[in-house]
Amino acid sequence: MIRSQNLNNAFFSSANDGSLEEILETIGFQNQVATMDQTHSSEIVFADSNISYKCDGIYTNKIKLPLVVKTADCVPLLMESSKGVSATHAGWRGLEKSIFEKSLDIHEISSLKISIGPHARKCCYEVGVEFLKTFNNSINKVNDKYYLDLTRNIKQFAFENNINLEDTNVCTICNKEYFSYRKNKTNERQFSFIWI
């Protein structure tokens, strides 16, 4: 697991860390966790108990209630501010629907810290030319192929607003220690955790 150096209680798992239940036992929470039934939406909800919420972003100010986001190639985005913590599943569909901007609304920007977990990176995340329409400033063209940088706008926002941001810099496609749907159509996922 990768432990966040930026956030107080946050981890990103790899393919080697086991099931959700095994990881929860390792970090000392068993089944006390708020999860998401993720649908690539921009829906963000408040979590106050250890159930599964139908959304792609959850936040809480409750102590010792870990929030979990499941990802393979999408971005696990963990955030912390004076208002609480949040976990966001940010794929290209969610980013297109402004899930990052919506997740900022639940935080206090001057105290915000962000951690970006393992996801498909611009080195490997090949997309079609149609992505230029929506993600023009986040596309790299190499040898007539287009590669999407999912976190370019997030990093730009953090830089412009002097927000403390860390990035694991792990690509799930080219790193063999991570699950990637793009790599082999797996149904397996990494888990990212944050709690107060």
Coordinates of C-alpha atoms in Angstrom, one line a residue:
M1 CA 0.0 0.0 0.0
I2 CA 1.0 3.6 -0.6
R3 CA 0.4 5.8 2.5
S4 CA -0.3 9.4 1.8
Q5 CA 2.3 11.8 3.0
N6 CA -0.1 14.7 2.5
L7 CA -3.2 13.6 4.3
N8 CA -3.5 12.4 7.9
N9 CA -5.2 9.0 7.3
A10 CA -5.1 7.9 3.6
F11 CA -3.9 4.9 1.7
F12 CA -3.9 3.6 -1.9
S13 CA -3.8 -0.2 -2.3
S14 CA -2.2 -2.2 -5.1
A15 CA -3.0 -5.6 -6.6
N16 CA -0.8 -7.3 -4.0
D17 CA -2.7 -6.0 -1.0
G18 CA -5.6 -8.4 -1.0
S19 CA -9.4 -8.0 -0.8
L20 CA -11.2 -5.1 0.7
E21 CA -11.9 -7.1 3.8
E22 CA -8.2 -8.1 4.2
I23 CA -7.1 -4.5 3.7
L24 CA -9.7 -3.2 6.2
E25 CA -8.4 -5.7 8.8
T26 CA -4.8 -4.6 8.1
I27 CA -5.7 -0.9 8.9
G28 CA -7.9 -1.9 11.8
F29 CA -11.5 -1.2 10.6
Q30 CA -13.0 -4.6 9.7
N31 CA -16.4 -3.8 8.1
Q32 CA -16.8 -0.2 9.3
V33 CA -16.5 1.5 6.0
A34 CA -18.6 3.7 3.6
T35 CA -18.3 2.5 0.0
M36 CA -19.9 3.5 -3.3
D37 CA -21.9 1.9 -6.1
Q38 CA -20.0 3.8 -8.7
T39 CA -21.6 4.6 -12.1
H40 CA -19.3 7.3 -13.6
S41 CA -21.7 10.0 -12.5
S42 CA -21.0 13.4 -10.9
E43 CA -23.2 12.6 -7.8
I44 CA -21.6 13.3 -4.5
V45 CA -23.3 12.5 -1.2
F46 CA -22.6 12.8 2.6
A47 CA -21.7 9.5 4.3
D48 CA -22.8 9.0 7.9
S49 CA -22.8 5.2 8.2
N50 CA -21.0 2.0 6.9
I51 CA -23.2 1.4 3.9
S52 CA -22.8 1.6 0.1
Y53 CA -24.0 4.9 -1.5
K54 CA -25.0 5.2 -5.1
C55 CA -22.6 7.9 -6.2
D56 CA -19.1 8.6 -7.4
G57 CA -18.1 10.9 -4.5
I58 CA -18.6 10.7 -0.8
Y59 CA -17.6 13.0 2.0
T60 CA -17.9 13.0 5.8
N61 CA -17.0 14.8 9.0
K62 CA -17.6 11.7 11.1
I63 CA -14.6 10.3 13.0
K64 CA -13.4 6.8 12.2
L65 CA -15.7 6.2 9.2
P66 CA -13.3 5.3 6.4
L67 CA -14.4 6.3 2.9
V68 CA -13.5 3.9 0.1
V69 CA -13.2 4.5 -3.7
K70 CA -12.7 1.6 -6.1
T71 CA -10.6 2.2 -9.2
A72 CA -8.7 0.4 -12.0
D73 CA -7.8 3.2 -14.5
C74 CA -9.9 6.0 -13.2
V75 CA -8.5 8.5 -10.7
P76 CA -8.9 7.9 -7.0
L77 CA -9.0 11.4 -5.6
L78 CA -8.7 11.9 -1.8
M79 CA -9.2 15.2 -0.2
E80 CA -9.1 16.7 3.3
S81 CA -10.0 20.2 4.7
S82 CA -11.3 21.8 7.8
K83 CA -14.8 20.7 6.8
G84 CA -13.9 16.9 6.6
V85 CA -12.7 14.3 4.1
S86 CA -13.8 13.1 0.7
A87 CA -13.2 10.2 -1.7
T88 CA -13.9 10.7 -5.4
H89 CA -14.0 8.3 -8.4
A90 CA -12.9 10.5 -11.3
G91 CA -12.9 8.9 -14.7
W92 CA -13.2 10.8 -18.0
R93 CA -17.0 10.7 -17.8
G94 CA -17.1 12.1 -14.3
L95 CA -14.5 14.7 -15.1
E96 CA -16.6 15.7 -18.2
K97 CA -19.6 16.1 -15.8
S98 CA -17.5 18.3 -13.5
I99 CA -17.2 15.9 -10.6
F100 CA -13.9 17.5 -9.5
E101 CA -15.4 21.0 -9.3
K102 CA -18.5 19.6 -7.5
S103 CA -16.2 17.9 -4.9
L104 CA -14.5 21.2 -4.2
D105 CA -17.8 22.7 -3.1
I106 CA -17.9 20.5 0.0
H107 CA -14.4 21.6 1.2
E108 CA -12.9 24.8 2.6
I109 CA -10.4 25.7 -0.1
S110 CA -7.8 27.6 2.1
S111 CA -7.2 24.4 4.2
L112 CA -7.6 21.9 1.3
K113 CA -5.1 19.1 0.7
I114 CA -5.4 16.7 -2.2
S115 CA -3.9 13.3 -3.0
I116 CA -4.0 11.7 -6.4
G117 CA -3.8 7.9 -6.5
P118 CA -2.7 5.3 -9.1
H119 CA -4.6 5.6 -12.4
A120 CA -4.2 5.4 -16.2
R121 CA -1.6 8.1 -17.1
K122 CA -0.8 10.2 -20.2
C123 CA 2.0 7.8 -21.0
C124 CA -0.4 5.0 -21.8
Y125 CA -4.0 6.2 -21.7
E126 CA -4.7 6.2 -25.5
V127 CA -8.1 7.8 -26.6
G128 CA -9.8 8.6 -29.8
V129 CA -9.6 11.9 -31.6
E130 CA -13.2 12.7 -30.4
F131 CA -11.7 13.4 -26.9
L132 CA -10.1 16.6 -28.4
K133 CA -13.5 18.3 -28.3
T134 CA -13.9 18.0 -24.5
F135 CA -10.4 17.5 -23.2
N136 CA -8.4 19.5 -25.7
N137 CA -5.9 21.0 -23.2
S138 CA -5.4 17.5 -21.5
I139 CA -4.5 15.6 -24.7
N140 CA -0.9 14.7 -25.7
K141 CA -0.4 13.7 -29.3
V142 CA 2.5 11.3 -29.9
N143 CA 3.0 9.7 -33.3
D144 CA -0.5 10.4 -34.5
K145 CA -2.0 8.8 -31.3
Y146 CA -3.8 10.7 -28.6
Y147 CA -3.2 10.3 -24.9
L148 CA -5.4 11.7 -22.1
D149 CA -4.0 13.3 -19.0
L150 CA -6.9 12.8 -16.5
T151 CA -5.4 15.0 -13.8
R152 CA -4.0 18.0 -15.8
N153 CA -6.9 20.3 -14.8
I154 CA -6.8 19.2 -11.2
K155 CA -3.1 19.9 -10.9
Q156 CA -3.6 23.3 -12.7
F157 CA -6.3 24.2 -10.2
A158 CA -4.1 23.2 -7.2
F159 CA -1.2 25.3 -8.6
E160 CA -3.3 28.4 -9.3
N161 CA -4.9 28.2 -5.8
N162 CA -1.8 27.3 -3.9
I163 CA -3.3 24.0 -2.7
N164 CA -1.2 21.3 -1.1
L165 CA -1.3 18.4 -3.6
E166 CA 0.6 15.1 -3.9
D167 CA 0.6 12.6 -6.7
T168 CA 1.6 8.9 -6.4
N169 CA 2.8 9.1 -10.0
V170 CA 1.8 5.5 -10.6
C171 CA 0.3 4.4 -14.0
T172 CA -2.0 1.4 -13.6
I173 CA -1.5 0.5 -17.3
C174 CA 2.3 0.1 -17.3
N175 CA 2.8 -0.8 -13.7
K176 CA 2.3 -4.6 -13.2
E177 CA 1.5 -4.2 -9.5
Y178 CA -1.8 -2.6 -10.3
F179 CA -5.1 -3.7 -11.8
S180 CA -6.0 -2.1 -15.1
Y181 CA -9.1 -2.6 -17.2
R182 CA -7.3 -1.1 -20.2
K183 CA -4.5 -3.6 -19.8
N184 CA -6.4 -6.9 -19.6
K185 CA -10.2 -6.2 -19.1
T186 CA -10.0 -7.2 -15.4
N187 CA -12.9 -6.8 -13.0
E188 CA -10.5 -6.4 -10.1
R189 CA -10.0 -3.0 -8.5
Q190 CA -7.6 -1.1 -6.2
F191 CA -9.0 0.5 -3.1
S192 CA -8.3 4.0 -1.8
F193 CA -9.1 5.0 1.8
I194 CA -9.4 8.2 3.8
W195 CA -10.8 8.9 7.2
I196 CA -10.7 11.4 10.1

